[in-house]
Amino acid sequence: MAMKSFVEVSAESHFPLQNLPYGVFKPESGSLPRPGVAIGEFVLDLSEISSAGLFSGPILNGSDCFNQPTLNKFLEMGRPAWKEARATIQKLLSESEPTLRDNTNLKQKALIPMSKVEMLVPMTIGDYTDFFSSMHHAKNCGIMFRGPENAINLNWYYLPIAYHGRASSVVISGTDIVRPRGQGPPSGNSPPYFGPSRKLDFELEMAAVVGPGNELGKPIDVNNAADHIFGLVLLNDWSARDIQGWEYVPLGPFLGKSFGTTISPWIVTLDALGPFACDAPKQDPPPMPYLTEKTSNNYDIQLEVQLKPAGQDPCVVTKSNFRHLYWTVTQQLAHHTINGCNLRPGDLLGTGTISGPEPDSLGCLLEQTWNGQKPLSLNGTSRTFLEDGDEVIFTGVCKGNGYNVGFGTCSGKILPSPQ
Amino acid sequence: MAMKSFVEVSAESHFPLQNLPYGVFKPESGSLPRPGVAIGEFVLDLSEISSAGLFSGPILNGSDCFNQPTLNKFLEMGRPAWKEARATIQKLLSESEPTLRDNTNLKQKALIPMSKVEMLVPMTIGDYTDFFSSMHHAKNCGIMFRGPENAINLNWYYLPIAYHGRASSVVISGTDIVRPRGQGPPSGNSPPYFGPSRKLDFELEMAAVVGPGNELGKPIDVNNAADHIFGLVLLNDWSARDIQGWEYVPLGPFLGKSFGTTISPWIVTLDALGPFACDAPKQDPPPMPYLTEKTSNNYDIQLEVQLKPAGQDPCVVTKSNFRHLYWTVTQQLAHHTINGCNLRPGDLLGTGTISGPEPDSLGCLLEQTWNGQKPLSLNGTSRTFLEDGDEVIFTGVCKGNGYNVGFGTCSGKILPSPQ
């Protein structure tokens, strides 16, 4: 199949014909949300393509999965439907295929400039889970809070540690984040303080979007887990370190996280990521049988964080890579269901902060500034934690031979706490 | 208003005219789910009452909130709608009111024997949060795992500790619970074990069902919090102590809880519970201003747990009371939103295990058997933790003058792990 589209796609674009990530958008304010696929600087409106009868394969023919305000119905249909949709869209958009290319009227309706649309959270998220799967991140946090002898707790090596997150406050890239108020830890003999968080941070993560899922009581085998993952997004797990530090013993993070979690709008499918698969790290001790995969893959996704203080230029503060994850997303998913817990279409599984081994690859300010002790220098100003007006911008991209498969950006700006 | 219904209600019934709890049911398998109210041994079908035009008040007249498969739309409407519905239903069912009493045809359609209906989880639960608000429970767990000096962590006295729970696995009373498999802690130098949980437990809890809720970034004042709580249910937070004990440091409970959470089908409204309000415990240190209530109430709800081994009679193992909670449900709700976290209609806020001060008032086997060290004697057999075939039955009731306002039961039976 030709890998060039009749839609112009620049060499730097994240969205060539090889990618075709899915999102949900409104063409204009007031119109109904509908699924779309990114191609170059355009969004292909799948509800129009579907209404035109162009999804003619055996699974999607006659389905209303693209005449929905979310992707959940399509997610539930599973990999055969995803493969059929990808093949159909890739063919329709290819330069040698006249069906859409030469239909001026349909092209006008179905290809909308990305700059004009409003992107939405693309699925109803029944549950959001956040893992803790980067060894570098776990080790740095451990050294900071428990010292180098006990940096990583023994359980971490045996299972992908995770906690239940808050689904209601997952927002789409571009949504402002209000600085949370809450209690912070006492210092010395003083009582705990209350007020706007003094240690507001980002966390560089990615997240898997769940496909069909499983019934309660019926675990998913780790070697079938990839069939339950539709794709990945960028995720910023905004964290108030003072609130989190005071509240988290013994039941884990709660208000230190639940004020907002930002995801990027385009879900890049596992099919598009396939060419960028790479070996996952060797695990020692070897994983238990229920976590042992025939092939254990990560993906070579280059990640970057920029911090943009109000009125200033953005400054790159982190360069990391998805391949640094110790536990794979398929292991995470299998572990999540081993107790019988049911996953539903649209569930979100965050990876946890993805830190690498180098000082410039740390995925949050907590690690970069060593809990505020070593301020970060930014073009003449400095930061320990985030200040009001700061914007944080994540990007993620796989570098192919002459093309990119990218995630676009995941951004958010800090607004002051309410008075 | 007369407090007697034309529907016969026995003196022991949990569902007299003073109660009128809400649920969602199917009259027969295959029919559509719809909202109902319990009265004696009957369910009043609110979709029939609504279709007959009998919700004639200014808010509910013409609304389709009772022609829905869940209560979410009604929950979102808030206290004025709830009060109007209660007044209408209380009048319709009273012995002096002929409208329904003398309409044989409508009565036939709208009053269905409870024994014939199938009850469902009455709302779509966007997020489920579980608190840890009984001091006796916190203290007992603390002594067991950290010793008497550090039994309760300092933060517990300043804020209602909580964690995000799993919404997908909340099931309705009567649903079987499959014993979860998972990793348990290593003993000595052995690696951790894997298999069916060896320490399966119940937790006696109640939970608040959220009404309108709030926008992201806009906290709810503690003195308005009651307007965001529709009512309460019984909740069994099934817990696998071995899985939980091995996984929970540092991010809290995950697979040790997410395999199943059972709720009772009837939501008893705060309006029905009003006559049973009682003072909450004095809090020392005094709560911070954002947690300080003009009046701080609990409710006098008598709670009981029965354990029924397969083929044997049930045995009462716990008698506790909702009034033992240290943090009130309104404080829990206000704390939940102080960081800006948004609550949505239908969200579920568990109280945490409600243990009292007496040995027979402990709300889980972990406490009762002191982590399996002191087996519990049950009519000639004994238990440390739950065995396959065991059924656990919670009841809750407020004792009025000549009547009860009750919650019915919340039950579940343990099935063996899959092979």
Short mmCIF file of N, CA, C and O in Angstrom, two decimals, chain A residues 126-127 129 131-132 146 153-155 158-159 161-169 171 178 180-181 183 186 191-194 216-217 219 246-255 258-259 288 290-291 335-336 338-339 341-344 347 418, chain B residues 126-127 129 131-132 146 153-155 158-159 161-169 171 178 180-181 183 186 191-194 216-217 219 246-256 258-259 288 290-291 335-336 338-339 341-344 347 418:
data_model
loop_
_atom_site.label_atom_id
_atom_site.label_comp_id
_atom_site.label_asym_id
_atom_site.label_seq_id
_atom_site.Cartn_x
_atom_site.Cartn_y
_atom_site.Cartn_z
N GLY A 126 -14.39 4.94 32.27
CA GLY A 126 -15.07 4.34 33.42
C GLY A 126 -14.17 4.34 34.64
O GLY A 126 -14.60 4.69 35.74
N ASP A 127 -12.92 3.94 34.44
CA ASP A 127 -11.95 3.95 35.53
C ASP A 127 -10.59 4.34 34.98
O ASP A 127 -10.23 3.96 33.86
N THR A 129 -6.57 4.13 36.03
CA THR A 129 -5.58 3.50 36.92
C THR A 129 -4.22 4.08 36.60
O THR A 129 -3.91 4.32 35.44
N PHE A 131 -0.11 3.43 37.06
CA PHE A 131 0.97 2.52 37.48
C PHE A 131 2.19 3.32 37.93
O PHE A 131 2.15 4.56 38.01
N PHE A 132 3.27 2.60 38.19
CA PHE A 132 4.48 3.18 38.81
C PHE A 132 5.63 2.35 38.25
O PHE A 132 6.34 1.69 38.99
N ARG A 146 13.02 7.63 51.59
CA ARG A 146 13.34 6.53 52.51
C ARG A 146 14.83 6.24 52.61
O ARG A 146 15.25 5.38 53.36
N ASN A 153 11.06 -0.62 47.26
CA ASN A 153 10.45 -1.64 48.10
C ASN A 153 10.49 -2.99 47.34
O ASN A 153 10.35 -3.02 46.11
N LEU A 154 10.62 -4.09 48.07
CA LEU A 154 10.77 -5.41 47.44
C LEU A 154 9.61 -5.75 46.49
O LEU A 154 9.81 -6.33 45.41
N ASN A 155 8.39 -5.38 46.87
CA ASN A 155 7.23 -5.74 46.03
C ASN A 155 7.34 -5.16 44.61
O ASN A 155 6.84 -5.75 43.66
N TYR A 158 8.36 -7.48 41.90
CA TYR A 158 7.51 -8.64 41.64
C TYR A 158 6.20 -8.32 40.93
O TYR A 158 5.57 -9.19 40.34
N LEU A 159 5.77 -7.08 41.04
CA LEU A 159 4.48 -6.74 40.42
C LEU A 159 4.46 -5.27 40.01
O LEU A 159 5.16 -4.45 40.59
N ILE A 161 3.27 -2.08 40.48
CA ILE A 161 2.54 -1.32 41.51
C ILE A 161 1.63 -0.29 40.83
O ILE A 161 2.01 0.32 39.84
N ALA A 162 0.44 -0.09 41.38
CA ALA A 162 -0.49 0.89 40.81
C ALA A 162 -1.47 1.35 41.87
O ALA A 162 -1.57 0.74 42.95
N TYR A 163 -2.18 2.42 41.56
CA TYR A 163 -3.29 2.85 42.40
C TYR A 163 -4.44 3.28 41.50
O TYR A 163 -4.23 3.60 40.33
N HIS A 164 -5.64 3.25 42.05
CA HIS A 164 -6.81 3.75 41.34
C HIS A 164 -6.72 5.28 41.30
O HIS A 164 -6.52 5.90 42.34
N GLY A 165 -6.89 5.87 40.12
CA GLY A 165 -6.90 7.32 39.99
C GLY A 165 -8.32 7.84 39.90
O GLY A 165 -9.29 7.09 40.04
N ARG A 166 -8.43 9.14 39.65
CA ARG A 166 -9.74 9.78 39.58
C ARG A 166 -10.13 9.99 38.12
O ARG A 166 -9.44 10.70 37.39
N ALA A 167 -11.24 9.39 37.71
CA ALA A 167 -11.66 9.50 36.30
C ALA A 167 -12.32 10.84 36.00
O ALA A 167 -12.19 11.37 34.90
N SER A 168 -13.04 11.42 36.98
CA SER A 168 -13.84 12.62 36.69
C SER A 168 -12.99 13.81 36.27
O SER A 168 -13.45 14.69 35.56
N SER A 169 -11.75 13.86 36.75
CA SER A 169 -10.93 15.05 36.51
C SER A 169 -9.89 14.84 35.42
O SER A 169 -8.92 15.59 35.34
N VAL A 171 -8.83 15.58 31.90
CA VAL A 171 -9.22 16.66 30.98
C VAL A 171 -8.35 16.59 29.72
O VAL A 171 -7.30 15.95 29.70
N VAL A 178 -6.36 24.51 37.75
CA VAL A 178 -6.42 25.41 38.90
C VAL A 178 -5.53 24.84 40.01
O VAL A 178 -5.66 23.66 40.37
N PRO A 180 -4.43 23.47 43.20
CA PRO A 180 -5.29 22.94 44.27
C PRO A 180 -4.95 23.54 45.64
O PRO A 180 -3.80 23.90 45.88
N ARG A 181 -5.95 23.64 46.48
CA ARG A 181 -5.72 23.95 47.88
C ARG A 181 -5.78 22.66 48.68
O ARG A 181 -6.43 21.69 48.27
N GLN A 183 -4.21 20.52 52.59
CA GLN A 183 -3.34 20.47 53.76
C GLN A 183 -1.94 20.02 53.35
O GLN A 183 -1.79 19.11 52.56
N PRO A 186 2.98 19.19 58.60
CA PRO A 186 3.48 20.06 59.67
C PRO A 186 5.00 20.15 59.57
O PRO A 186 5.64 19.21 59.11
N PRO A 191 1.19 22.78 63.55
CA PRO A 191 0.16 21.93 62.92
C PRO A 191 0.36 21.94 61.40
O PRO A 191 1.12 22.77 60.88
N PRO A 192 -0.29 21.05 60.68
CA PRO A 192 -0.21 21.09 59.22
C PRO A 192 -0.74 22.43 58.71
O PRO A 192 -1.54 23.07 59.37
N TYR A 193 -0.28 22.87 57.55
CA TYR A 193 -0.78 24.12 56.99
C TYR A 193 -1.90 23.85 56.01
O TYR A 193 -2.07 22.74 55.53
N PHE A 194 -2.66 24.90 55.72
CA PHE A 194 -3.72 24.82 54.71
C PHE A 194 -3.58 25.98 53.75
O PHE A 194 -3.39 27.12 54.17
N LEU A 216 -16.12 -9.43 34.94
CA LEU A 216 -15.70 -9.58 36.34
C LEU A 216 -15.44 -11.07 36.62
O LEU A 216 -16.24 -11.93 36.26
N GLY A 217 -14.29 -11.35 37.23
CA GLY A 217 -13.96 -12.72 37.59
C GLY A 217 -13.19 -13.49 36.52
O GLY A 217 -12.81 -14.63 36.75
N PRO A 219 -9.89 -13.16 34.33
CA PRO A 219 -8.65 -12.45 34.00
C PRO A 219 -8.28 -12.56 32.52
O PRO A 219 -8.67 -13.51 31.83
N TRP A 246 1.56 14.54 52.73
CA TRP A 246 0.88 14.55 54.03
C TRP A 246 -0.24 13.51 54.10
O TRP A 246 -0.50 12.93 55.14
N GLU A 247 -0.90 13.24 52.98
CA GLU A 247 -2.09 12.41 53.02
C GLU A 247 -1.84 10.93 52.72
O GLU A 247 -2.70 10.09 53.01
N TYR A 248 -0.70 10.57 52.10
CA TYR A 248 -0.65 9.28 51.39
C TYR A 248 -0.40 8.06 52.25
O TYR A 248 -0.58 6.93 51.77
N VAL A 249 -0.02 8.22 53.53
CA VAL A 249 0.13 7.05 54.40
C VAL A 249 -1.17 6.86 55.17
O VAL A 249 -1.63 7.80 55.81
N PRO A 250 -1.79 5.68 55.16
CA PRO A 250 -1.37 4.43 54.53
C PRO A 250 -2.12 4.08 53.24
O PRO A 250 -1.85 3.01 52.70
N LEU A 251 -3.00 4.93 52.72
CA LEU A 251 -3.87 4.46 51.62
C LEU A 251 -3.51 5.01 50.25
O LEU A 251 -4.23 4.79 49.29
N GLY A 252 -2.38 5.75 50.14
CA GLY A 252 -1.92 6.16 48.82
C GLY A 252 -2.38 7.56 48.44
O GLY A 252 -3.06 8.26 49.20
N PRO A 253 -2.01 8.01 47.23
CA PRO A 253 -2.31 9.37 46.77
C PRO A 253 -3.82 9.56 46.58
O PRO A 253 -4.50 8.66 46.11
N PHE A 254 -4.30 10.75 46.92
CA PHE A 254 -5.74 11.04 46.78
C PHE A 254 -5.88 12.48 46.26
O PHE A 254 -5.80 12.70 45.06
N LEU A 255 -6.01 13.47 47.15
CA LEU A 255 -6.22 14.84 46.69
C LEU A 255 -4.96 15.45 46.07
O LEU A 255 -5.05 16.46 45.36
N SER A 258 -5.98 14.26 42.39
CA SER A 258 -7.32 14.19 41.79
C SER A 258 -7.85 15.54 41.30
O SER A 258 -8.98 15.62 40.82
N PHE A 259 -7.04 16.61 41.38
CA PHE A 259 -7.51 17.92 40.92
C PHE A 259 -7.39 18.08 39.41
O PHE A 259 -7.94 19.03 38.84
N MET A 288 6.63 -13.70 37.49
CA MET A 288 5.82 -14.90 37.73
C MET A 288 5.16 -15.33 36.42
O MET A 288 4.99 -14.52 35.51
N TYR A 290 2.18 -15.68 35.39
CA TYR A 290 1.05 -14.90 34.86
C TYR A 290 1.51 -13.56 34.28
O TYR A 290 0.73 -12.87 33.62
N LEU A 291 2.76 -13.18 34.50
CA LEU A 291 3.30 -11.94 33.96
C LEU A 291 4.39 -12.20 32.91
O LEU A 291 5.02 -11.26 32.42
N HIS A 335 -1.79 -7.90 34.92
CA HIS A 335 -1.77 -7.82 36.38
C HIS A 335 -3.08 -7.22 36.91
O HIS A 335 -3.64 -7.69 37.90
N HIS A 336 -3.57 -6.20 36.23
CA HIS A 336 -4.78 -5.49 36.67
C HIS A 336 -5.98 -6.42 36.77
O HIS A 336 -6.88 -6.21 37.59
N ILE A 338 -5.74 -9.95 37.07
CA ILE A 338 -5.45 -11.29 37.61
C ILE A 338 -6.35 -11.61 38.80
O ILE A 338 -6.66 -12.79 39.07
N ASN A 339 -6.80 -10.60 39.51
CA ASN A 339 -7.71 -10.82 40.64
C ASN A 339 -9.17 -10.89 40.20
O ASN A 339 -10.07 -10.99 41.04
N CYS A 341 -10.63 -8.41 38.44
CA CYS A 341 -11.14 -7.05 38.20
C CYS A 341 -11.48 -6.89 36.73
O CYS A 341 -10.72 -7.30 35.85
N ASN A 342 -12.64 -6.30 36.46
CA ASN A 342 -13.07 -6.10 35.07
C ASN A 342 -12.61 -4.75 34.53
O ASN A 342 -12.75 -3.73 35.19
N LEU A 343 -12.06 -4.78 33.32
CA LEU A 343 -11.74 -3.57 32.58
C LEU A 343 -12.84 -3.33 31.56
O LEU A 343 -13.40 -4.28 31.02
N ARG A 344 -13.14 -2.06 31.31
CA ARG A 344 -14.20 -1.72 30.36
C ARG A 344 -13.63 -0.88 29.21
O ARG A 344 -12.62 -0.19 29.39
N ASP A 347 -11.33 2.52 29.46
CA ASP A 347 -10.53 2.67 30.69
C ASP A 347 -9.13 3.14 30.32
O ASP A 347 -8.61 2.85 29.24
N PRO A 418 -8.47 29.47 43.86
CA PRO A 418 -9.56 30.40 44.21
C PRO A 418 -9.25 31.01 45.58
O PRO A 418 -8.55 30.40 46.39
N GLY B 126 -19.63 7.05 38.38
CA GLY B 126 -18.49 7.59 37.65
C GLY B 126 -17.19 7.32 38.40
O GLY B 126 -16.19 6.91 37.82
N ASP B 127 -17.20 7.55 39.70
CA ASP B 127 -16.04 7.28 40.54
C ASP B 127 -16.52 6.79 41.91
O ASP B 127 -17.53 7.26 42.43
N THR B 129 -15.06 6.30 45.78
CA THR B 129 -14.01 6.67 46.73
C THR B 129 -14.28 5.95 48.04
O THR B 129 -15.43 5.83 48.44
N PHE B 131 -13.33 5.96 52.11
CA PHE B 131 -12.70 6.66 53.24
C PHE B 131 -12.25 5.65 54.30
O PHE B 131 -12.34 4.42 54.11
N PHE B 132 -11.80 6.16 55.41
CA PHE B 132 -11.14 5.36 56.47
C PHE B 132 -11.46 6.09 57.76
O PHE B 132 -10.58 6.54 58.47
N ARG B 146 1.65 -1.81 62.91
CA ARG B 146 2.74 -0.88 63.24
C ARG B 146 3.03 -0.81 64.73
O ARG B 146 3.93 -0.11 65.16
N ASN B 153 -1.68 7.13 62.48
CA ASN B 153 -0.77 8.13 61.91
C ASN B 153 -1.33 9.53 62.20
O ASN B 153 -2.54 9.74 62.21
N LEU B 154 -0.44 10.51 62.39
CA LEU B 154 -0.87 11.87 62.77
C LEU B 154 -1.86 12.47 61.77
O LEU B 154 -2.82 13.15 62.16
N ASN B 155 -1.66 12.24 60.48
CA ASN B 155 -2.53 12.86 59.47
C ASN B 155 -4.00 12.45 59.65
O ASN B 155 -4.90 13.22 59.33
N TYR B 158 -6.27 14.93 61.26
CA TYR B 158 -6.45 16.22 60.60
C TYR B 158 -7.32 16.17 59.36
O TYR B 158 -7.85 17.19 58.92
N LEU B 159 -7.42 14.99 58.76
CA LEU B 159 -8.19 14.91 57.51
C LEU B 159 -8.80 13.52 57.36
O LEU B 159 -8.26 12.54 57.88
N ILE B 161 -8.88 10.49 55.73
CA ILE B 161 -8.04 9.72 54.81
C ILE B 161 -8.94 8.91 53.86
O ILE B 161 -9.98 8.38 54.29
N ALA B 162 -8.54 8.82 52.61
CA ALA B 162 -9.33 8.05 51.63
C ALA B 162 -8.44 7.61 50.49
O ALA B 162 -7.31 8.08 50.34
N TYR B 163 -8.96 6.69 49.68
CA TYR B 163 -8.30 6.31 48.44
C TYR B 163 -9.36 6.16 47.36
O TYR B 163 -10.54 5.97 47.66
N HIS B 164 -8.91 6.30 46.11
CA HIS B 164 -9.80 6.04 44.98
C HIS B 164 -10.04 4.54 44.89
O HIS B 164 -9.08 3.77 44.89
N GLY B 165 -11.30 4.12 44.78
CA GLY B 165 -11.63 2.72 44.62
C GLY B 165 -11.92 2.41 43.15
O GLY B 165 -11.78 3.26 42.27
N ARG B 166 -12.35 1.19 42.90
CA ARG B 166 -12.63 0.75 41.54
C ARG B 166 -14.13 0.79 41.30
O ARG B 166 -14.90 0.09 41.98
N ALA B 167 -14.58 1.57 40.33
CA ALA B 167 -16.02 1.68 40.06
C ALA B 167 -16.56 0.49 39.26
O ALA B 167 -17.71 0.09 39.46
N SER B 168 -15.75 -0.10 38.38
CA SER B 168 -16.28 -1.13 37.47
C SER B 168 -16.77 -2.37 38.20
O SER B 168 -17.64 -3.08 37.72
N SER B 169 -16.18 -2.64 39.36
CA SER B 169 -16.51 -3.89 40.05
C SER B 169 -17.46 -3.70 41.23
O SER B 169 -17.55 -4.56 42.10
N VAL B 171 -20.92 -4.14 42.58
CA VAL B 171 -22.03 -5.02 42.18
C VAL B 171 -23.17 -4.93 43.18
O VAL B 171 -23.01 -4.46 44.31
N VAL B 178 -16.16 -13.98 43.27
CA VAL B 178 -15.15 -15.00 42.97
C VAL B 178 -13.90 -14.69 43.79
O VAL B 178 -13.40 -13.56 43.77
N PRO B 180 -10.45 -13.89 44.68
CA PRO B 180 -9.41 -13.38 43.79
C PRO B 180 -8.12 -14.19 43.91
O PRO B 180 -7.81 -14.73 44.97
N ARG B 181 -7.39 -14.26 42.79
CA ARG B 181 -6.02 -14.78 42.84
C ARG B 181 -5.06 -13.59 42.83
O ARG B 181 -5.41 -12.50 42.38
N GLN B 183 -0.77 -12.18 44.22
CA GLN B 183 0.47 -12.40 44.95
C GLN B 183 0.26 -12.09 46.43
O GLN B 183 -0.39 -11.12 46.79
N PRO B 186 6.03 -12.60 50.80
CA PRO B 186 7.00 -13.67 51.06
C PRO B 186 7.05 -13.95 52.56
O PRO B 186 6.79 -13.06 53.35
N PRO B 191 10.24 -16.51 48.01
CA PRO B 191 9.63 -15.47 47.20
C PRO B 191 8.15 -15.32 47.55
O PRO B 191 7.60 -16.16 48.27
N PRO B 192 7.51 -14.25 47.09
CA PRO B 192 6.07 -14.12 47.33
C PRO B 192 5.33 -15.29 46.71
O PRO B 192 5.82 -15.91 45.77
N TYR B 193 4.16 -15.65 47.24
CA TYR B 193 3.40 -16.75 46.65
C TYR B 193 2.36 -16.20 45.69
O TYR B 193 2.02 -15.02 45.72
N PHE B 194 1.84 -17.09 44.83
CA PHE B 194 0.77 -16.74 43.92
C PHE B 194 -0.32 -17.79 44.02
O PHE B 194 -0.05 -18.99 44.02
N LEU B 216 -15.18 21.07 38.17
CA LEU B 216 -13.75 20.98 38.45
C LEU B 216 -13.23 22.38 38.85
O LEU B 216 -13.54 23.37 38.21
N GLY B 217 -12.50 22.41 39.94
CA GLY B 217 -11.92 23.69 40.41
C GLY B 217 -12.79 24.45 41.38
O GLY B 217 -12.37 25.51 41.87
N PRO B 219 -14.68 23.94 44.83
CA PRO B 219 -14.99 23.11 46.01
C PRO B 219 -16.40 23.35 46.56
O PRO B 219 -16.99 24.42 46.37
N TRP B 246 0.74 -7.12 50.62
CA TRP B 246 1.96 -7.20 49.81
C TRP B 246 2.07 -6.05 48.82
O TRP B 246 3.16 -5.57 48.52
N GLU B 247 0.93 -5.54 48.34
CA GLU B 247 0.97 -4.56 47.25
C GLU B 247 0.91 -3.11 47.72
O GLU B 247 1.24 -2.21 46.94
N TYR B 248 0.46 -2.83 48.96
CA TYR B 248 -0.05 -1.49 49.24
C TYR B 248 1.00 -0.42 49.54
O TYR B 248 0.66 0.77 49.57
N VAL B 249 2.25 -0.79 49.75
CA VAL B 249 3.29 0.23 49.95
C VAL B 249 3.96 0.50 48.60
O VAL B 249 4.41 -0.44 47.95
N PRO B 250 4.04 1.74 48.12
CA PRO B 250 3.62 2.98 48.78
C PRO B 250 2.33 3.60 48.25
O PRO B 250 1.97 4.67 48.71
N LEU B 251 1.62 2.95 47.31
CA LEU B 251 0.52 3.67 46.64
C LEU B 251 -0.88 3.25 47.07
O LEU B 251 -1.87 3.69 46.49
N GLY B 252 -0.97 2.39 48.10
CA GLY B 252 -2.28 2.07 48.65
C GLY B 252 -2.89 0.81 48.08
O GLY B 252 -2.30 0.12 47.25
N PRO B 253 -4.11 0.47 48.52
CA PRO B 253 -4.78 -0.78 48.12
C PRO B 253 -5.15 -0.74 46.63
O PRO B 253 -5.55 0.30 46.12
N PHE B 254 -5.02 -1.87 45.96
CA PHE B 254 -5.33 -1.94 44.53
C PHE B 254 -6.06 -3.27 44.26
O PHE B 254 -7.27 -3.35 44.47
N LEU B 255 -5.33 -4.32 43.91
CA LEU B 255 -5.99 -5.59 43.58
C LEU B 255 -6.56 -6.29 44.82
O LEU B 255 -7.40 -7.18 44.69
N GLY B 256 -6.11 -5.89 45.99
CA GLY B 256 -6.66 -6.45 47.23
C GLY B 256 -8.11 -6.02 47.46
O GLY B 256 -8.78 -6.56 48.35
N SER B 258 -10.12 -4.51 44.38
CA SER B 258 -10.85 -4.20 43.13
C SER B 258 -11.56 -5.38 42.50
O SER B 258 -12.14 -5.24 41.43
N PHE B 259 -11.55 -6.55 43.16
CA PHE B 259 -12.23 -7.72 42.58
C PHE B 259 -13.73 -7.70 42.86
O PHE B 259 -14.47 -8.49 42.26
N MET B 288 -9.92 21.81 60.83
CA MET B 288 -9.59 23.08 60.16
C MET B 288 -10.88 23.75 59.71
O MET B 288 -11.91 23.08 59.55
N TYR B 290 -12.15 24.64 56.93
CA TYR B 290 -12.88 24.08 55.78
C TYR B 290 -13.59 22.78 56.11
O TYR B 290 -14.40 22.29 55.32
N LEU B 291 -13.29 22.21 57.30
CA LEU B 291 -13.95 20.98 57.74
C LEU B 291 -14.86 21.21 58.95
O LEU B 291 -15.40 20.27 59.51
N HIS B 335 -14.06 17.60 52.10
CA HIS B 335 -12.63 17.34 51.95
C HIS B 335 -12.32 16.86 50.52
O HIS B 335 -11.32 17.28 49.92
N HIS B 336 -13.17 16.01 49.99
CA HIS B 336 -12.95 15.42 48.66
C HIS B 336 -12.83 16.50 47.58
O HIS B 336 -12.13 16.32 46.57
N ILE B 338 -12.02 19.88 48.22
CA ILE B 338 -11.28 21.10 48.60
C ILE B 338 -10.14 21.40 47.62
O ILE B 338 -9.76 22.56 47.44
N ASN B 339 -9.64 20.37 46.96
CA ASN B 339 -8.57 20.58 45.97
C ASN B 339 -9.13 20.91 44.58
O ASN B 339 -8.37 21.02 43.62
N CYS B 341 -11.34 18.88 43.05
CA CYS B 341 -11.82 17.64 42.41
C CYS B 341 -13.33 17.70 42.21
O CYS B 341 -14.06 18.09 43.12
N ASN B 342 -13.78 17.34 41.03
CA ASN B 342 -15.22 17.36 40.73
C ASN B 342 -15.90 16.04 41.08
O ASN B 342 -15.39 14.97 40.76
N LEU B 343 -17.04 16.16 41.76
CA LEU B 343 -17.91 15.00 42.02
C LEU B 343 -19.05 15.05 41.01
O LEU B 343 -19.53 16.12 40.65
N ARG B 344 -19.50 13.88 40.58
CA ARG B 344 -20.58 13.80 39.60
C ARG B 344 -21.77 13.04 40.19
O ARG B 344 -21.59 12.19 41.08
N ASP B 347 -21.76 9.35 42.00
CA ASP B 347 -20.51 8.94 42.65
C ASP B 347 -20.82 8.33 44.01
O ASP B 347 -21.80 8.68 44.67
N PRO B 418 -11.02 -19.33 39.88
CA PRO B 418 -10.90 -20.15 38.67
C PRO B 418 -9.59 -20.95 38.75
O PRO B 418 -8.65 -20.55 39.42
#
